[in-house]
PDB file of C-alpha atoms and ligand atoms in Angstrom:
ATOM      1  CA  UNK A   1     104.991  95.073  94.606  1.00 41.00           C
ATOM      2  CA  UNK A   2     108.036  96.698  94.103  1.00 43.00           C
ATOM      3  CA  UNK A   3     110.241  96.798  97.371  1.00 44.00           C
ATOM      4  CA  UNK A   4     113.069  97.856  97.233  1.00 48.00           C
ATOM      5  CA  UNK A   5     114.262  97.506 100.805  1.00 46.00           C
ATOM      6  CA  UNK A   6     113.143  95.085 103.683  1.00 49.00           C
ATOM      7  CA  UNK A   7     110.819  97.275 105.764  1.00 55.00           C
ATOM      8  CA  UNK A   8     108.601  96.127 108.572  1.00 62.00           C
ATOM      9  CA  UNK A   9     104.764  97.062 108.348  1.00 64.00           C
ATOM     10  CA  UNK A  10     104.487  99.489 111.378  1.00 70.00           C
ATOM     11  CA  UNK A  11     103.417  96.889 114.197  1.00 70.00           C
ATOM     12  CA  UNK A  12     100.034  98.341 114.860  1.00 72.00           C
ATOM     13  CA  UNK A  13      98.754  97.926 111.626  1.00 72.00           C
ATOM     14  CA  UNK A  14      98.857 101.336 110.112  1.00 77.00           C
ATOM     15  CA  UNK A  15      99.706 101.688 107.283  1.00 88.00           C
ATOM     16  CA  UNK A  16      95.932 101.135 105.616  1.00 91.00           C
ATOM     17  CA  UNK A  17      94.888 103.909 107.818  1.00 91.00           C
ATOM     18  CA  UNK A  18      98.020 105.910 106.542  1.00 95.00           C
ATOM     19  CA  UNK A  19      97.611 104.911 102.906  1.00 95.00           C
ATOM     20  CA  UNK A  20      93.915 106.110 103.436  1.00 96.00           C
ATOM     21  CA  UNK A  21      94.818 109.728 104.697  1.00 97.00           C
ATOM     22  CA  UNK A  22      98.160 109.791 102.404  1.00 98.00           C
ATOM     23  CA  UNK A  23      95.209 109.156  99.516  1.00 98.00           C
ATOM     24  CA  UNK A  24      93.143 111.755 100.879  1.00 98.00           C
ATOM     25  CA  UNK A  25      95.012 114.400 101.067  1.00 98.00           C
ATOM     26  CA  UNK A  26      96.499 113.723  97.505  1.00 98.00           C
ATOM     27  CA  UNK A  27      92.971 114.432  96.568  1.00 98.00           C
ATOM     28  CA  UNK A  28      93.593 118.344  97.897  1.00 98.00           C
ATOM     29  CA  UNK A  29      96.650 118.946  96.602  1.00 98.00           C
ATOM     30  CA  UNK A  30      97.621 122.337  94.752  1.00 98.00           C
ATOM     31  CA  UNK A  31      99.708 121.236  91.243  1.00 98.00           C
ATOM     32  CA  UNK A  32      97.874 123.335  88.826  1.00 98.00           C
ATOM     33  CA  UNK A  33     101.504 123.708  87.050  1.00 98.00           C
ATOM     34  CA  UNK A  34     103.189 120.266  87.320  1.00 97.00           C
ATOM     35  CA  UNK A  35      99.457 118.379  86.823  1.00 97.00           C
ATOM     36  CA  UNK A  36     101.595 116.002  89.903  1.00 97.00           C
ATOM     37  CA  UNK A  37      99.695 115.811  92.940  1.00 98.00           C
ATOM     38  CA  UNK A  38     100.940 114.346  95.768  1.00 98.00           C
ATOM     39  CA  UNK A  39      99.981 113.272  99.696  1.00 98.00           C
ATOM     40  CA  UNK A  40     101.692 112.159 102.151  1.00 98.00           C
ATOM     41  CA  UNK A  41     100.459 110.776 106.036  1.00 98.00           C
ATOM     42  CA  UNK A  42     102.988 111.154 108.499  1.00 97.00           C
ATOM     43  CA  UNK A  43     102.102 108.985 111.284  1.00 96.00           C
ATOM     44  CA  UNK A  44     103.638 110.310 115.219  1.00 95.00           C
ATOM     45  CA  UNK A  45     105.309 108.344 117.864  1.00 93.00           C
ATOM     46  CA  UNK A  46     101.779 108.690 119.644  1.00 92.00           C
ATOM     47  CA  UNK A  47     100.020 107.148 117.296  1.00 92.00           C
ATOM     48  CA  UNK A  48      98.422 110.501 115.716  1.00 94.00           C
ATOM     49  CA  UNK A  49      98.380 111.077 112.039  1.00 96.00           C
ATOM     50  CA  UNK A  50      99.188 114.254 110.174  1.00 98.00           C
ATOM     51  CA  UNK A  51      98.672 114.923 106.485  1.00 98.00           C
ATOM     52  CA  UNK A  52     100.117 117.504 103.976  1.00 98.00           C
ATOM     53  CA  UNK A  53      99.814 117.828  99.854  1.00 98.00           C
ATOM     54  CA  UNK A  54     102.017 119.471  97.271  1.00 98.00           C
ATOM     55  CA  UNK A  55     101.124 123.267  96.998  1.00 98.00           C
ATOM     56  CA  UNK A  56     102.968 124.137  94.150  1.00 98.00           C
ATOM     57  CA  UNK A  57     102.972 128.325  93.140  1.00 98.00           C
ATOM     58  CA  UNK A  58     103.398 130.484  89.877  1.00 98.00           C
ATOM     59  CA  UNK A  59     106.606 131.317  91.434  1.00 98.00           C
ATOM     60  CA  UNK A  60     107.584 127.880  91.192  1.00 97.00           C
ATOM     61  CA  UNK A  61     110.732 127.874  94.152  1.00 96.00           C
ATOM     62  CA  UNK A  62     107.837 128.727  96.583  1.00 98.00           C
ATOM     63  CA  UNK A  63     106.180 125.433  96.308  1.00 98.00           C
ATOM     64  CA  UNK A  64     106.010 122.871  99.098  1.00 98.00           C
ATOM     65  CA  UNK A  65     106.660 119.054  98.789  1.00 98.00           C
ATOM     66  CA  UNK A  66     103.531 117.126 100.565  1.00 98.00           C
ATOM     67  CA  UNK A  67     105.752 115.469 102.769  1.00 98.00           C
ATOM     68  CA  UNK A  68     107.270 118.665 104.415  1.00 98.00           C
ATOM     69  CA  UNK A  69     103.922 120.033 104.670  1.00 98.00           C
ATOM     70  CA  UNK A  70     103.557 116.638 106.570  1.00 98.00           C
ATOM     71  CA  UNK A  71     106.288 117.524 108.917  1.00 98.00           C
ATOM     72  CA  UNK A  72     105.032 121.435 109.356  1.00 98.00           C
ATOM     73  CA  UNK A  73     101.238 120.339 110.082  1.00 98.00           C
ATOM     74  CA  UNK A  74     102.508 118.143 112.783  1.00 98.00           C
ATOM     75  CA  UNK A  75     105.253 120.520 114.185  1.00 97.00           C
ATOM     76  CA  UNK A  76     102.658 122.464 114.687  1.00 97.00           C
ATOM     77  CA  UNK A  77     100.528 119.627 116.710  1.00 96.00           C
ATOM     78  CA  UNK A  78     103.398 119.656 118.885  1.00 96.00           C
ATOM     79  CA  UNK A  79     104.632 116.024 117.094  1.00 96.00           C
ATOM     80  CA  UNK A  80     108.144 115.717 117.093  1.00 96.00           C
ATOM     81  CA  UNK A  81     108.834 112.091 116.706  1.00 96.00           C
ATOM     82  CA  UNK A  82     107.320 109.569 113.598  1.00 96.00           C
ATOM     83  CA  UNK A  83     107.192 106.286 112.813  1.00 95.00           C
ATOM     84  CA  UNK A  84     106.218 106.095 109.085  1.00 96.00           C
ATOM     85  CA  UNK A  85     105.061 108.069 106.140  1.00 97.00           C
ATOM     86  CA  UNK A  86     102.703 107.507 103.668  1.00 98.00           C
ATOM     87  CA  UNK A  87     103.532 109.053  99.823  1.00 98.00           C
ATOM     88  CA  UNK A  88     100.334 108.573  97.570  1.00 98.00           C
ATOM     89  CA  UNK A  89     100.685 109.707  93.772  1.00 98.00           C
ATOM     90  CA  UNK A  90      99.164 108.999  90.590  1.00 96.00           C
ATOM     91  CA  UNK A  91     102.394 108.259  88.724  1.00 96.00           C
ATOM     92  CA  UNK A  92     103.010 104.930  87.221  1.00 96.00           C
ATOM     93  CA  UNK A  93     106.314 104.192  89.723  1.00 97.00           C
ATOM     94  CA  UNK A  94     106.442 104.805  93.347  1.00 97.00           C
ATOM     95  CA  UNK A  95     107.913 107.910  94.127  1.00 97.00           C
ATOM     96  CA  UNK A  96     110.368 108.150  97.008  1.00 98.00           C
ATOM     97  CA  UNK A  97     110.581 111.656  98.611  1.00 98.00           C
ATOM     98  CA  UNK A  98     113.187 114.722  97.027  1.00 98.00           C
ATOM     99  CA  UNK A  99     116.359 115.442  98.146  1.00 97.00           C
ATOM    100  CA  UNK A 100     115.314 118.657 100.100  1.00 97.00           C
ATOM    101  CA  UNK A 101     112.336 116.588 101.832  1.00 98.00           C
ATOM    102  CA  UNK A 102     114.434 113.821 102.691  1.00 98.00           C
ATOM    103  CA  UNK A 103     116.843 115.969 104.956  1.00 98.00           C
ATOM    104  CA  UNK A 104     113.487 117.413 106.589  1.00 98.00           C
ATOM    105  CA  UNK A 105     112.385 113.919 107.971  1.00 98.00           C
ATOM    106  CA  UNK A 106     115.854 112.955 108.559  1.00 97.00           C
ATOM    107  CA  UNK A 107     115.951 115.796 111.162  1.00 96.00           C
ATOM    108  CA  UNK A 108     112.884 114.196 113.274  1.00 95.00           C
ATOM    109  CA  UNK A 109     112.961 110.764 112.106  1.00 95.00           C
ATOM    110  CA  UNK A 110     116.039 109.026 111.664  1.00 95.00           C
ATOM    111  CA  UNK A 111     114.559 105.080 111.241  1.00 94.00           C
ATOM    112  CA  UNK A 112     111.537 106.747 109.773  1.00 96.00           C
ATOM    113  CA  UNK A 113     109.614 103.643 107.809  1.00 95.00           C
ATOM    114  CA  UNK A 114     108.948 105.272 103.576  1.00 97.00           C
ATOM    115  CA  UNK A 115     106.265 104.266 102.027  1.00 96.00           C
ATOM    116  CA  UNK A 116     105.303 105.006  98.311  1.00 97.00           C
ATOM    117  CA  UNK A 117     102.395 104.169  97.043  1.00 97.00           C
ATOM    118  CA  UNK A 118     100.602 104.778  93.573  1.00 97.00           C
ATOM    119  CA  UNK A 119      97.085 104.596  92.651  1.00 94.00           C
ATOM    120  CA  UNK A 120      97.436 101.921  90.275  1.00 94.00           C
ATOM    121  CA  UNK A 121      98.692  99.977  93.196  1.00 93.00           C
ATOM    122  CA  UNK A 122     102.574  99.781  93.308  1.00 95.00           C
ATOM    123  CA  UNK A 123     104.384 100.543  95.810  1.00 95.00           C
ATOM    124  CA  UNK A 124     107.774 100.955  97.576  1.00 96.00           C
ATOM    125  CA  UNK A 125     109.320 100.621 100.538  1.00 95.00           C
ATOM    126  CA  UNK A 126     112.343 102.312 101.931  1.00 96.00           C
ATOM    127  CA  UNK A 127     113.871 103.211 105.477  1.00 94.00           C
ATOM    128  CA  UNK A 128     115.630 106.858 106.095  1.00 95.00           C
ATOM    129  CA  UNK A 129     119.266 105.514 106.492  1.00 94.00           C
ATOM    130  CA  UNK A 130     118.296 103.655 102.661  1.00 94.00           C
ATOM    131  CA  UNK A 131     117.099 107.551 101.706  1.00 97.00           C
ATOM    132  CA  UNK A 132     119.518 109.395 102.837  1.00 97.00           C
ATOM    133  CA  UNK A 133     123.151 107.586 103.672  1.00 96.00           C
ATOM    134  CA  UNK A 134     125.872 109.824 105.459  1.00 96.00           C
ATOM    135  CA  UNK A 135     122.984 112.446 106.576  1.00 95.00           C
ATOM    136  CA  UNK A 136     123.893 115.964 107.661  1.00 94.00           C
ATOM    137  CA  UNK A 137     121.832 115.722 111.431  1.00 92.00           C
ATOM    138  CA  UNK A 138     121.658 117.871 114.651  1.00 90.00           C
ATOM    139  CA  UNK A 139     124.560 115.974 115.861  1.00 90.00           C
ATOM    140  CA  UNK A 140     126.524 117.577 113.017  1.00 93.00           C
ATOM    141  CA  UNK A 141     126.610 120.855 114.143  1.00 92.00           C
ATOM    142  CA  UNK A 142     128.708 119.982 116.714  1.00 87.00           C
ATOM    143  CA  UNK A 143     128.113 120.019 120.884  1.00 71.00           C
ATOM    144  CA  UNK A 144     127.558 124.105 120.553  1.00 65.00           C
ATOM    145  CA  UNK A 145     124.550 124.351 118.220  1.00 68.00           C
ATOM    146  CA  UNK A 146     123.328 121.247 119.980  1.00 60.00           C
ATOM    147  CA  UNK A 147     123.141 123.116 123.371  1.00 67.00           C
ATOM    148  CA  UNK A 148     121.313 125.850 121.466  1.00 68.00           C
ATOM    149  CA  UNK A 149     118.787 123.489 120.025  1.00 62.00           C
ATOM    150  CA  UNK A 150     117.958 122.029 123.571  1.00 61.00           C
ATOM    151  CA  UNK A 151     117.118 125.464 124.630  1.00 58.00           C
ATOM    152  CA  UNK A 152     114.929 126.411 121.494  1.00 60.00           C
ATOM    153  CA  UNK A 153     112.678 123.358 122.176  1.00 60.00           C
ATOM    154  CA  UNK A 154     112.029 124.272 125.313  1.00 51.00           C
ATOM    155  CA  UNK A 155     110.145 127.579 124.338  1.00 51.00           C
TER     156      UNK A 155
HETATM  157 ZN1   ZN B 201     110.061 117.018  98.462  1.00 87.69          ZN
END
């Protein structure tokens, strides 16, 4: 096992089931170009689990990372906070999320719990703050755009 960080196991035991989905929806992923498929399980606050895959594109820019599909299928389940994420991939190293995917999860899930996982069995284990140190957040924007957020999550 190849930890690179001290992370606790989420406390209720999920990350089989998360491995499991992460796994599963690997198996549906869209890389026709890079031959890399990727899933991720994203598991909510609430206990609820949402999936996404890589969905890569012949315009290549327009692909999606599985993890930000992750975020977007639960966004859309009305799940706003997370606990952990699951990355499953086929490559030989754990992979830990991009750059671009990394600020998504930052933005709901500052102590989010990362982990990689390959199907030859490796894995790694990271926490956001590891990720992504000195994060552009919400609280960045300053006390204006926060007061504009508030009232966009209210709609
Ligand atoms: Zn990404």
């Amino acid at each position: 096992m190849a930890t690179e960080a001290a992370v606790d196991v989420p406390k209720d035991g999920s990350w089989p089931a998360l491995r499991e989905r992460a796994f599963a929806a690997m198996a549906h992923a869209y890389a026709p170009y890079s031959g890399f498929r990727v899933g991720a399980a994203l598991m909510g606050s609430d206990g609820s689990i949402a999936e996404g895959c890589n969905v890569e594109n012949a315009s290549y820019p327009a692909g999606m990372c599985a993890e930000r599909g992750a975020i977007a299928a639960a966004v859309a389940r009305g799940m706003h906070e997370f606990t952990a994420i699951v990355i499953a991939t086929e490559a030989e190293v754990p992979t830990p999320p991009c750059g671009i995917c990394r600020q998504v999860l930052m933005e709901f899930a500052p102590q989010l719990l990362v982990l990689s996982v390959t199907r030859s069995g490796a894995e790694a284990q990271w926490s956001m703050p590891d990720l992504l140190p000195h994060a552009f957040t919400p609280t960045s924007l300053g006390a204006h755009a926060a007061s504009k957020r508030r009232r966009t999550e209210c709609m």
